[in-house]
Amino acid sequence: MKFSFLKYLLYSIMAIFLSSCNENGGIADGDDGGEQEPEVRDEYNYLALRSDGLLLSIGDTSGKVTNMGQLTQENFNIILNAVTSSQTHTYIYGIRFDALEGAIFKFDKNLEQSEKFILNFPEAFGNNPGLMSLDWDESNQQLIAVVKAEFDIDGANLPCKIARIDPETFEVIAVEDLDLNEQQYKTIYSSQLINQKLYVSASKSNSIINTDLLEVDLIDKSFVTLPKDDIETGIINLGWKPGSQQLFGFTPLTNTSYIAAVRPYFYNLDDKNAEAINIEGNISAINLVSRTFYNSKAGEFVGFAARDGFNLFFFDPGTNNFSLTPIIDEDDLSSGIGIIGMKKAQ
């Protein structure tokens, strides 16, 4: 089965395996103390989605994983950067390759049920198109997508267009004069819509190291490559705190023996400068093709990172505090996973 992002998921699996040993080469020692541990109470449970459609709930403090069942019993590969939410629904794009078919699953947050809608693309998008990203446009009550022609051909030099999608009829309409492939961008790693500007982490090759940050103006129907003088590589796993002028993300590190090492960064959209966020020790990326979730109630970014196994990471932009919660029951996880929602713990 063809899947253009499999090589990146395999890369991340290697990272998780190698990072299960600590930096001194050993496994972290357990606590042999005889005192009984106090009961751990979670404040939030985070809804995580695997690329095979399995839904999981993970406690923010306990790290306990609860299986919530399959999003669909059909064989769809979820594109984790093509998952976005309105106030009432989460929209999840999946694709299968025999024969090529893409669908959006409209997940009702209250009912916790989903409906499937097969996407029919106009001829303007070429043969076998698929979504590489999906964002919710609150002001227009529409979905914004990056659509790539010949989705099943890795790195194809073909149109990579912007589209608006009606969340009721799921009609796909091209935004005129916006084709990222006009400047040879072929691979999309992450996206974030802020007002009517779509910020896209994209590459002209299949190298995560050579990722650019694009600013797509949906009103002017134009796009530019933003400067990244303070970033050696690129920025992925984009996240955004509503009302701010900063993107959060991770930059892949080079010249390090820590496989798939990344460092958290802020990118200021006003002055176009990047600032590294200092953390203790190294962490590895879990999934390279996704965005970072922001919990507005807790005021923090949440995602996955590898250090001595799988972890939830939390970053509070108000205090610059970065922390990890080890995840138990790791067998339920995979490198193709992302946070798509949260609930207050009972």
XYZ file of C-alpha atoms in Angstrom:
346
model
C 0.000 0.000 0.000
C 1.390 3.371 -0.989
C 1.488 6.069 1.630
C 3.639 9.139 1.195
C 4.314 9.668 4.911
C 5.268 6.080 5.893
C 8.992 6.802 5.766
C 8.558 9.573 8.317
C 6.506 7.384 10.630
C 9.181 4.678 10.399
C 11.802 7.303 11.226
C 9.842 8.261 14.342
C 9.457 4.618 15.422
C 13.260 4.331 15.377
C 13.436 7.453 17.515
C 11.108 6.023 20.139
C 13.026 2.754 20.307
C 16.396 4.420 20.707
C 15.142 7.028 23.158
C 13.822 4.296 25.466
C 17.330 4.208 26.849
C 18.460 7.237 28.796
C 21.335 9.428 27.687
C 23.763 7.390 29.787
C 22.770 4.282 27.887
C 20.690 2.643 30.605
C 17.042 2.187 31.464
C 15.621 4.574 34.051
C 15.603 2.924 37.472
C 12.286 2.247 39.213
C 11.381 3.358 42.715
C 11.771 0.493 45.157
C 10.550 2.484 48.164
C 8.034 0.782 50.387
C 5.724 3.760 50.848
C 2.446 3.590 48.991
C 2.135 6.145 46.206
C -0.651 8.725 46.669
C -3.628 8.457 44.347
C -3.035 10.318 41.091
C -5.939 12.474 39.979
C -6.205 13.727 36.411
C -7.496 17.206 35.640
C -7.930 16.596 31.905
C -8.267 13.577 29.673
C -6.818 14.100 26.194
C -8.409 12.452 23.174
C -5.722 10.979 20.952
C -6.226 9.582 17.458
C -3.995 6.986 15.846
C -3.403 6.903 12.112
C -5.352 3.618 11.919
C -8.457 5.304 13.377
C -8.205 4.115 16.979
C -9.396 6.678 19.554
C -7.672 6.779 22.955
C -8.134 8.815 26.116
C -4.984 9.707 28.101
C -4.899 11.184 31.597
C -2.805 14.334 31.875
C -1.255 13.414 35.247
C -1.574 9.631 35.429
C -0.633 8.928 31.811
C -3.244 6.160 31.861
C -4.504 5.117 28.415
C -8.135 4.113 27.842
C -9.261 2.537 24.566
C -12.266 4.458 23.177
C -12.790 2.250 20.114
C -12.343 2.691 16.380
C -13.429 5.841 14.589
C -14.468 3.600 11.697
C -14.380 -0.120 11.038
C -13.323 0.587 7.454
C -9.691 0.566 6.387
C -8.833 4.277 6.231
C -5.436 5.854 6.925
C -5.934 9.021 8.964
C -3.907 12.061 7.868
C -3.207 13.594 11.274
C -2.513 17.099 9.974
C -5.925 16.929 8.286
C -7.814 16.908 11.589
C -9.476 20.093 12.856
C -12.331 21.179 15.118
C -15.165 23.663 15.325
C -16.977 24.267 18.613
C -19.328 21.331 17.996
C -17.534 18.942 15.641
C -14.155 17.467 14.810
C -13.410 16.891 11.116
C -11.054 14.003 10.348
C -9.713 13.155 6.900
C -8.851 9.601 5.996
C -7.770 7.957 2.768
C -7.561 4.424 1.454
C -5.600 3.293 -1.541
C -7.460 0.360 -3.089
C -8.966 2.089 -5.022
C -7.984 5.610 -3.986
C -10.800 7.172 -1.960
C -10.816 10.005 0.551
C -13.445 10.806 3.155
C -14.054 13.291 5.952
C -15.430 11.872 9.187
C -17.589 14.468 10.955
C -17.320 13.637 14.661
C -20.001 15.088 16.964
C -18.266 16.037 20.212
C -21.397 15.734 22.332
C -22.778 12.502 20.880
C -19.294 11.044 20.297
C -20.502 9.668 16.979
C -19.207 10.216 13.461
C -20.606 10.379 9.937
C -18.565 9.651 6.815
C -18.639 11.907 3.755
C -16.852 10.851 0.569
C -15.109 13.802 -1.097
C -15.632 14.423 -4.790
C -13.027 16.780 -6.193
C -13.546 19.021 -9.245
C -11.283 18.482 -12.259
C -9.243 21.525 -11.241
C -7.484 19.384 -8.629
C -6.211 16.819 -11.149
C -6.165 13.044 -10.811
C -6.379 11.185 -7.486
C -6.265 14.269 -5.204
C -6.124 14.065 -1.412
C -5.961 16.408 1.573
C -2.570 17.156 3.102
C -3.970 19.526 5.729
C -7.301 20.694 7.115
C -8.133 23.782 9.224
C -11.355 25.248 10.579
C -12.214 28.797 9.457
C -14.438 30.085 12.272
C -15.232 33.435 10.634
C -16.567 31.817 7.444
C -17.754 28.542 9.030
C -15.781 26.580 6.434
C -12.938 24.122 6.215
C -9.644 25.179 4.592
C -7.536 22.443 3.000
C -4.313 21.948 1.099
C -5.102 19.491 -1.701
C -2.407 17.594 -3.562
C -2.937 15.968 -6.955
C -1.802 12.327 -7.290
C -1.792 11.966 -3.518
C -0.550 8.382 -3.743
C 2.648 9.324 -5.618
C 5.396 10.356 -3.220
C 6.980 13.725 -4.038
C 5.118 14.218 -7.317
C 5.759 17.551 -9.051
C 2.040 18.263 -9.421
C -0.464 20.889 -8.227
C -0.754 21.495 -4.486
C -3.774 23.792 -4.207
C -5.799 25.513 -1.501
C -9.503 24.706 -1.187
C -12.562 25.705 0.816
C -14.898 22.893 1.885
C -18.520 23.317 2.978
C -18.950 21.445 6.327
C -22.548 20.487 5.477
C -22.448 19.542 1.791
C -18.666 18.866 1.664
C -18.438 20.566 -1.700
C -14.780 21.287 -2.536
C -14.038 24.671 -4.140
C -10.570 25.747 -5.274
C -9.173 29.089 -4.091
C -8.066 30.614 -7.379
C -4.407 31.337 -8.087
C -3.100 29.492 -5.024
C -0.880 26.557 -5.987
C 2.041 25.904 -3.631
C 3.706 23.764 -6.259
C 4.321 26.892 -8.351
C 7.380 27.246 -6.100
C 7.946 23.456 -6.034
C 6.450 22.766 -2.588
C 5.345 19.141 -2.556
C 5.144 17.924 1.046
C 3.062 19.442 3.864
C 4.008 18.661 7.468
C 1.774 20.995 9.434
C -0.616 23.936 9.106
C -2.293 26.563 11.264
C -4.991 29.026 10.230
C -4.883 32.453 11.911
C -7.662 34.768 10.754
C -7.414 34.592 6.948
C -3.767 33.600 6.767
C -2.764 29.955 6.576
C 0.690 29.129 7.935
C 2.124 25.986 6.383
C 5.225 23.951 7.185
C 6.207 22.672 3.745
C 9.141 21.139 1.892
C 10.249 21.191 -1.749
C 11.722 17.735 -1.208
C 10.935 14.892 1.174
C 13.437 16.106 3.755
C 12.184 17.238 7.143
C 15.438 19.166 7.558
C 14.645 21.492 4.647
C 11.216 22.658 5.772
C 10.041 26.208 5.057
C 7.315 28.221 6.776
C 4.812 29.652 4.294
C 2.277 32.416 4.878
C -0.734 31.952 2.592
C -3.023 34.980 2.339
C -6.522 33.706 1.552
C -7.803 37.232 0.833
C -5.036 38.391 -1.501
C -4.654 34.847 -2.868
C -0.893 34.870 -2.572
C 1.807 33.243 -0.478
C 5.335 34.035 0.672
C 8.145 32.102 2.343
C 8.854 33.579 5.771
C 12.454 34.143 6.939
C 13.877 31.614 9.389
C 17.300 33.088 10.117
C 17.203 31.854 13.721
C 16.286 28.268 12.763
C 18.905 25.918 11.355
C 16.388 23.472 9.875
C 12.626 24.144 9.838
C 9.623 24.215 12.137
C 7.018 21.421 12.341
C 4.065 20.399 14.557
C 2.655 23.917 14.471
C 0.400 25.128 17.273
C -1.198 28.465 18.127
C -2.630 30.156 21.197
C -5.692 32.152 20.016
C -5.136 35.886 20.247
C -1.343 35.642 20.133
C 1.063 36.478 17.333
C 3.318 33.483 17.938
C 3.426 30.032 16.402
C 4.630 27.160 18.571
C 6.457 24.219 17.021
C 9.488 21.955 17.021
C 12.682 22.173 15.009
C 14.622 19.013 14.117
C 18.170 19.093 15.502
C 21.244 18.130 13.501
C 24.696 17.021 14.647
C 23.332 15.069 17.590
C 23.449 11.361 18.397
C 19.964 11.555 19.904
C 17.822 10.177 17.076
C 14.962 12.404 15.848
C 15.869 15.039 18.452
C 13.779 18.200 18.374
C 13.656 21.453 20.305
C 10.530 23.555 20.974
C 10.461 27.008 19.408
C 8.303 30.107 19.150
C 8.029 31.946 15.845
C 6.953 35.584 16.169
C 4.714 36.580 13.275
C 5.234 40.309 13.922
C 9.014 40.534 13.674
C 9.555 37.157 11.940
C 12.080 36.031 14.572
C 12.328 32.582 16.156
C 13.149 31.892 19.792
C 14.258 28.557 21.225
C 12.524 27.292 24.377
C 15.062 25.900 26.823
C 14.321 22.458 28.251
C 16.354 20.011 30.309
C 17.678 17.022 28.390
C 16.715 15.792 24.937
C 13.368 14.782 23.491
C 12.486 13.058 20.231
C 9.589 13.641 17.882
C 6.800 11.076 17.900
C 4.934 12.154 14.773
C 6.377 14.524 12.184
C 3.151 15.134 10.255
C 0.664 16.733 12.657
C -0.091 19.936 14.577
C 0.232 20.674 18.303
C -2.950 20.878 20.380
C -3.670 23.940 22.542
C -5.823 23.563 25.661
C -7.359 27.020 26.119
C -8.807 26.137 29.544
C -5.439 25.079 30.964
C -3.506 27.645 28.907
C -0.950 25.137 27.610
C 0.206 23.284 24.500
C -0.055 19.487 24.621
C 1.415 16.774 22.415
C 3.637 13.699 22.340
C 7.389 13.393 22.821
C 9.790 10.504 23.377
C 12.186 10.332 26.306
C 12.647 6.994 28.077
C 9.480 5.920 26.227
C 6.288 7.733 25.244
C 5.266 10.934 27.045
C 2.686 13.648 26.944
C 4.436 17.013 26.876
C 2.965 20.208 28.312
C 4.191 23.716 27.610
C 2.782 26.794 29.366
C 3.638 29.898 27.287
C 2.870 32.135 30.254
C 5.542 30.608 32.492
C 7.736 28.936 29.828
C 7.383 25.736 31.841
C 7.913 22.523 29.812
C 7.064 19.184 31.447
C 6.534 15.526 30.566
C 4.055 12.917 31.801
C 5.154 9.316 31.120
C 2.443 7.291 29.397
C 1.627 3.821 30.683
C 0.174 1.054 28.492
C 2.453 2.157 25.658
C 1.483 -0.836 23.518
C -1.706 1.037 22.607
C 0.285 3.820 20.983
C 2.187 4.196 17.755
C 4.308 6.877 16.107
C 1.289 7.912 14.003
C -0.748 9.605 16.737
C -1.944 13.103 17.622
C -4.040 14.946 20.213
C -7.406 16.041 18.760
C -9.415 17.098 21.829
C -9.757 17.097 25.600
C -12.307 16.785 28.409
C -12.302 17.663 32.071
C -11.627 14.502 34.079
C -14.540 13.173 36.128
